[in-house]
Short mmCIF file of N, CA, C and O in Angstrom, two decimals:
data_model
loop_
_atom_site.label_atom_id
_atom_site.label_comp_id
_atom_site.label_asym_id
_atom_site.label_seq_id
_atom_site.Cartn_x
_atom_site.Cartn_y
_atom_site.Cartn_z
N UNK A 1 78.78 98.27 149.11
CA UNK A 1 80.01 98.58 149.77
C UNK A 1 80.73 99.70 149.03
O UNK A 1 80.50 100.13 147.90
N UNK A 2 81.65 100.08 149.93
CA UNK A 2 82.66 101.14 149.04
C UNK A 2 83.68 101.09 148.84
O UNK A 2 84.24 100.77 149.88
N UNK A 3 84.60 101.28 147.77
CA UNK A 3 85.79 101.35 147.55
C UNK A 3 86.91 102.09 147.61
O UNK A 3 87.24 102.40 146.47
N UNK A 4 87.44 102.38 148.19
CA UNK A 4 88.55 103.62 148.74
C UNK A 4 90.04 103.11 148.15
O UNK A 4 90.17 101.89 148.29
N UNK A 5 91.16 103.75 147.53
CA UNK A 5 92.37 103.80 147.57
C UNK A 5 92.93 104.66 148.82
O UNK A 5 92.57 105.79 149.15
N UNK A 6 93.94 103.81 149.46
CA UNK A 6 94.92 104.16 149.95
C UNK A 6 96.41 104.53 149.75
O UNK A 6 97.23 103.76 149.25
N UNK A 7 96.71 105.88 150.23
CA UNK A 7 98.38 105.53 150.01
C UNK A 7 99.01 104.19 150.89
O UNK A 7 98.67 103.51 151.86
N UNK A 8 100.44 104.29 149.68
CA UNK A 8 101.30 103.04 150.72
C UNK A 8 102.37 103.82 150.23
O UNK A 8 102.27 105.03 150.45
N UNK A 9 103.44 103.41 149.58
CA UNK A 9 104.65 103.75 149.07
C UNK A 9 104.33 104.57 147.67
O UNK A 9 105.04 105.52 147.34
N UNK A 10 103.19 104.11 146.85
CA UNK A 10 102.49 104.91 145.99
C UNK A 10 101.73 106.28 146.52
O UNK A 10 101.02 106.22 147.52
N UNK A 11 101.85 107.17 146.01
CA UNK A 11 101.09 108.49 146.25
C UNK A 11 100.12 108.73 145.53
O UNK A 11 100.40 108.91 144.35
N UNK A 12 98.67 108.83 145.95
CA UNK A 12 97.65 109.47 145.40
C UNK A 12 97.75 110.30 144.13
O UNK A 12 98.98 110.21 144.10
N UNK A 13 97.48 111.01 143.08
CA UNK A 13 97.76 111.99 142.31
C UNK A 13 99.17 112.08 141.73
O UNK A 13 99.30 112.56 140.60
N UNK A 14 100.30 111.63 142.44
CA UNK A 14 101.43 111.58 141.55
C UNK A 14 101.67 110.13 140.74
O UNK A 14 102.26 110.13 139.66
N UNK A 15 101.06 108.63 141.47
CA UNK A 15 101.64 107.62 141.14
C UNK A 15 100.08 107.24 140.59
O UNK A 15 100.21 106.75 139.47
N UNK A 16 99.02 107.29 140.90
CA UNK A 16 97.60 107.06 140.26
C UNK A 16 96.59 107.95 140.83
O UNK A 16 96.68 108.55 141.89
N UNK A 17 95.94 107.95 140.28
CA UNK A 17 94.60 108.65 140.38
C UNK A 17 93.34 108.05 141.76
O UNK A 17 92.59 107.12 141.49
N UNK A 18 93.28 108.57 142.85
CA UNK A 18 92.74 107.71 143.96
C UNK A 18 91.24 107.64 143.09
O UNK A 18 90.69 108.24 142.17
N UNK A 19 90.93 106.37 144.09
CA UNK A 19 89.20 106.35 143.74
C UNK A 19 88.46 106.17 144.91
O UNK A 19 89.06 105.82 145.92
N UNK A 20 87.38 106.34 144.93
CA UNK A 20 86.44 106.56 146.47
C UNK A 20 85.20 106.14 145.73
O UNK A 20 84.47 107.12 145.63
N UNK A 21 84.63 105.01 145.13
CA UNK A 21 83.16 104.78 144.91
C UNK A 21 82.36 103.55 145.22
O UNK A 21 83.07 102.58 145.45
N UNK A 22 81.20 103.35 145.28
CA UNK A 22 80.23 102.77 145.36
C UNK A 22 79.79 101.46 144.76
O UNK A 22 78.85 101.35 143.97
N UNK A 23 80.53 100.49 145.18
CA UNK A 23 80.29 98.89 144.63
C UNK A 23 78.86 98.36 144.77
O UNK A 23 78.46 98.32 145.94
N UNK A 24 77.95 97.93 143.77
CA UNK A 24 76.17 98.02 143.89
C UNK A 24 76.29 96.04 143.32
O UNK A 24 76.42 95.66 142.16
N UNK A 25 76.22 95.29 144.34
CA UNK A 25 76.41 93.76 143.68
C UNK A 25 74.63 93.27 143.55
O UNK A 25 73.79 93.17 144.45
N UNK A 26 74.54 93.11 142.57
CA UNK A 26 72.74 92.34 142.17
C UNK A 26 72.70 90.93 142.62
O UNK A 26 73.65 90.22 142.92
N UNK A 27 71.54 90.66 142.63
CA UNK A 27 71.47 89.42 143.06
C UNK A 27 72.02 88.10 142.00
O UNK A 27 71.61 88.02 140.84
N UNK A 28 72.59 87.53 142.35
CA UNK A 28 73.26 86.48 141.57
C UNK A 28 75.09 87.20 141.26
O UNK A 28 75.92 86.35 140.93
N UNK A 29 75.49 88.41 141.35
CA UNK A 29 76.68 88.91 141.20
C UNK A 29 77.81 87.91 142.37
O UNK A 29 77.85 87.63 143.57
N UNK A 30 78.45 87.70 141.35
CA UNK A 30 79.55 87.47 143.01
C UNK A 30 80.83 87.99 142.57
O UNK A 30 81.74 87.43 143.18
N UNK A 31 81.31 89.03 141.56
CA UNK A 31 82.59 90.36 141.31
C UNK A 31 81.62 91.23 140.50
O UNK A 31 80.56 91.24 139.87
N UNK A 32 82.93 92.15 141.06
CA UNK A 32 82.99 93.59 140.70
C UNK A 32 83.80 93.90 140.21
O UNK A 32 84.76 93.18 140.50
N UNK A 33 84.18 95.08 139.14
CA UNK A 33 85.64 95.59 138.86
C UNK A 33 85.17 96.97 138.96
O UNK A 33 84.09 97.55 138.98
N UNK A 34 86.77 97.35 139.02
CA UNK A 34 86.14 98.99 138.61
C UNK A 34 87.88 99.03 138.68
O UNK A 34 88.67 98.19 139.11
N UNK A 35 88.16 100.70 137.93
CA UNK A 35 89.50 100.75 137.36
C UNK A 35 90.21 101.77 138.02
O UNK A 35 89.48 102.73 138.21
N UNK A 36 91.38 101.93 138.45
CA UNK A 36 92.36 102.38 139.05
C UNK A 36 93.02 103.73 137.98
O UNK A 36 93.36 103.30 136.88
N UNK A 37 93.15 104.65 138.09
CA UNK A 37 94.33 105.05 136.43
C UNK A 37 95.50 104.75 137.37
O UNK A 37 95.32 104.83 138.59
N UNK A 38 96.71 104.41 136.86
CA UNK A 38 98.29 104.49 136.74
C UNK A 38 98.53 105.64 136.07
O UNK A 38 98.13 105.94 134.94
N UNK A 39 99.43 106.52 137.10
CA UNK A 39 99.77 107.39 136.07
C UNK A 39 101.67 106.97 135.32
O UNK A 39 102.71 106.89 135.97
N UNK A 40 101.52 106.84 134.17
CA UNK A 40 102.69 106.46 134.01
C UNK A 40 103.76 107.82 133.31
O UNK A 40 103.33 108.86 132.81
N UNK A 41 105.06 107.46 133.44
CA UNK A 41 106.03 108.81 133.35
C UNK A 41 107.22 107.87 132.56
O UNK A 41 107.05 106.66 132.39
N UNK A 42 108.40 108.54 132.12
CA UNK A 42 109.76 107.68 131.93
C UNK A 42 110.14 108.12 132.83
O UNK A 42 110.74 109.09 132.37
N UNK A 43 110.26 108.15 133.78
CA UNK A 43 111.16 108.02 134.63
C UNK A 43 111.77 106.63 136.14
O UNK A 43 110.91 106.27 136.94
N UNK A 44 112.23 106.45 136.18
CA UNK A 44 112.90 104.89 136.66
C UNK A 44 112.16 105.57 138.27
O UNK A 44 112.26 106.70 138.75
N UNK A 45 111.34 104.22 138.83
CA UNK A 45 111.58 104.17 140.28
C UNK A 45 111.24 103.18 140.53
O UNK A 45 110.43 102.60 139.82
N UNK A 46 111.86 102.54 141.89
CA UNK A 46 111.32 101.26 142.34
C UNK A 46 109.72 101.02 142.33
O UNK A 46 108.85 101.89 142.36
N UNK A 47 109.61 99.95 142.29
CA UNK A 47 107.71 99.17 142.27
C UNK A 47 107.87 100.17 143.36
O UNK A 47 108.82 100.80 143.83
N UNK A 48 106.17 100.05 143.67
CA UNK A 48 105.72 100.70 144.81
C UNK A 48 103.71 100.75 144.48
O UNK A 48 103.09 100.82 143.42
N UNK A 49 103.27 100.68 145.80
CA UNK A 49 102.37 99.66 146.38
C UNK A 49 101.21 101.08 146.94
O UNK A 49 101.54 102.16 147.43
N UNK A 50 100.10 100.65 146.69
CA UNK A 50 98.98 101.48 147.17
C UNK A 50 97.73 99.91 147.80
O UNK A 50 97.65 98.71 147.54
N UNK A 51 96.96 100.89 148.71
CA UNK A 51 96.20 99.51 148.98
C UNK A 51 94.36 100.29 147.86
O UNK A 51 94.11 101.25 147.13
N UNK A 52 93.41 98.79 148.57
CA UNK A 52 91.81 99.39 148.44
C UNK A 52 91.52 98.67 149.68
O UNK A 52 91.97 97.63 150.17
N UNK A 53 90.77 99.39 150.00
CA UNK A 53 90.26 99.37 151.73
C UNK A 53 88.68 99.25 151.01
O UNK A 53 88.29 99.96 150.08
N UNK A 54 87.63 97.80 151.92
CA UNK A 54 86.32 98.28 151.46
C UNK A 54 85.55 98.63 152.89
O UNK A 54 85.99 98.20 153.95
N UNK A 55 84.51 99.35 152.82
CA UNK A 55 83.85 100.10 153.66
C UNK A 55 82.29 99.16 153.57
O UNK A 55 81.77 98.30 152.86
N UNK A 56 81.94 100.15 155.05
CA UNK A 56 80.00 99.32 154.65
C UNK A 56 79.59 100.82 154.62
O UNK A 56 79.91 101.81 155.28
N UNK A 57 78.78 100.57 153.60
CA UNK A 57 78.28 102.19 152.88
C UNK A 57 77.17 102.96 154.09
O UNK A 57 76.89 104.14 153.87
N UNK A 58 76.70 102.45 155.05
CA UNK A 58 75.96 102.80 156.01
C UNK A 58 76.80 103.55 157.06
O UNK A 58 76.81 104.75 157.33
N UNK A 59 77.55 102.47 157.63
CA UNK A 59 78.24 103.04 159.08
C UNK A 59 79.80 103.41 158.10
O UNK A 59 80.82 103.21 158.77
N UNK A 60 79.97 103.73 157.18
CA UNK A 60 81.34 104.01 157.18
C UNK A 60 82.42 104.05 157.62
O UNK A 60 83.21 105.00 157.60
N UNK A 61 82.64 102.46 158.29
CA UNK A 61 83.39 101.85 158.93
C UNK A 61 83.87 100.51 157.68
O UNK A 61 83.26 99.83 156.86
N UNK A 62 85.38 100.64 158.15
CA UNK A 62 86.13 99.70 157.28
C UNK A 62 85.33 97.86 157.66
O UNK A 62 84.93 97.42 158.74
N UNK A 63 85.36 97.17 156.26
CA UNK A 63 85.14 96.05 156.89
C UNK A 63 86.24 95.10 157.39
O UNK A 63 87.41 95.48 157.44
N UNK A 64 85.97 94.17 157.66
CA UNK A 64 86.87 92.99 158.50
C UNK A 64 87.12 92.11 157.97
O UNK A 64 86.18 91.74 157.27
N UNK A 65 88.26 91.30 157.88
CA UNK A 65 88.30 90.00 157.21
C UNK A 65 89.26 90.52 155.92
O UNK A 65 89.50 91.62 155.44
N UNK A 66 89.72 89.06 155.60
CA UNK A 66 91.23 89.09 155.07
C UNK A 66 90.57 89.18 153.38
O UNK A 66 91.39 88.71 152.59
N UNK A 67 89.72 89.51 152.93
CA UNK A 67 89.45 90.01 151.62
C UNK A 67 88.97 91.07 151.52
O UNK A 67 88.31 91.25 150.49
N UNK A 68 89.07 92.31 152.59
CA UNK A 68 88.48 93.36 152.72
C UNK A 68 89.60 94.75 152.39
O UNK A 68 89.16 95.90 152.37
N UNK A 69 90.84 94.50 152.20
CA UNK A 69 92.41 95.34 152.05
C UNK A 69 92.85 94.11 151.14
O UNK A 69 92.82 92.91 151.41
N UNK A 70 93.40 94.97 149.59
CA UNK A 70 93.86 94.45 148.80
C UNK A 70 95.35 94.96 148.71
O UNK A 70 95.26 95.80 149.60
N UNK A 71 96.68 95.06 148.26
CA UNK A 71 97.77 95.48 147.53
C UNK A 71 97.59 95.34 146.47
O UNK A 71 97.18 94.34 145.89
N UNK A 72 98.06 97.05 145.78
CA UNK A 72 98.06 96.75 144.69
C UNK A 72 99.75 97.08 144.21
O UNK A 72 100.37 97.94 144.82
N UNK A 73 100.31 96.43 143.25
CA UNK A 73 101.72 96.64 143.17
C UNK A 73 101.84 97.68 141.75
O UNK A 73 101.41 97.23 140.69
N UNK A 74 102.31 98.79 141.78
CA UNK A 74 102.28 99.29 140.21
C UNK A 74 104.04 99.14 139.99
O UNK A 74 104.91 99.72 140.62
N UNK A 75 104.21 98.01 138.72
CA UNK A 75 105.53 97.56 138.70
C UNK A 75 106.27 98.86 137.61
O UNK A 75 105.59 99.25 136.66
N UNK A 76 107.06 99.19 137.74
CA UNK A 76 107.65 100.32 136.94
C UNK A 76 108.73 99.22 135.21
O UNK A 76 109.51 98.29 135.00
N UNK A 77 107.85 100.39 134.44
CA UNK A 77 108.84 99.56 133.13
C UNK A 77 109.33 100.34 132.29
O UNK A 77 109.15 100.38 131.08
N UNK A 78 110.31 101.31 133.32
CA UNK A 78 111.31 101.88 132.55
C UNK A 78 112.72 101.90 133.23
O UNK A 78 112.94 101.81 134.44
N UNK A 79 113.77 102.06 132.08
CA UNK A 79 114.92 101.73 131.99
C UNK A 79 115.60 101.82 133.42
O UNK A 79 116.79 101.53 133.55
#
């Protein structure tokens, strides 16, 4: 499968670094991780929210089902 970031209230390149890759699960696997960057700043703004959308690596079509779109919340921790 594949892994895609979405904007939400978070922006691509200003609030993290998007990712677009290739989840490979072996037999007996049942997770995956893979890492997001945050880009972090001092400067104050409300939380704010990006999703991951997963794909089927063939038809590059989003999949279905309520574990397929995650939120992610990047909470802000400055003053």
């Amino acid at each position: 499968m594949r892994a895609v970031t979405q904007d939400g209230d978070a922006k691509a390149n200003e609030d993290y670094l998007p990712y677009d890759g290739i989840i490979e699960f072996a037999n007996g696997d049942s997770t995956k991780t893979f890492d997001v960057v945050i880009k972090d700043d001092d400067n104050w703004e409300p939380d704010e929210d990006f999703f991951v959308q997963l794909y089927d690596v063939s038809s590059n079509n989003e999949l279905v089902g309520q574990d397929t779109k995650t939120r992610v919340t990047i909470i802000d921790d400055d003053k």
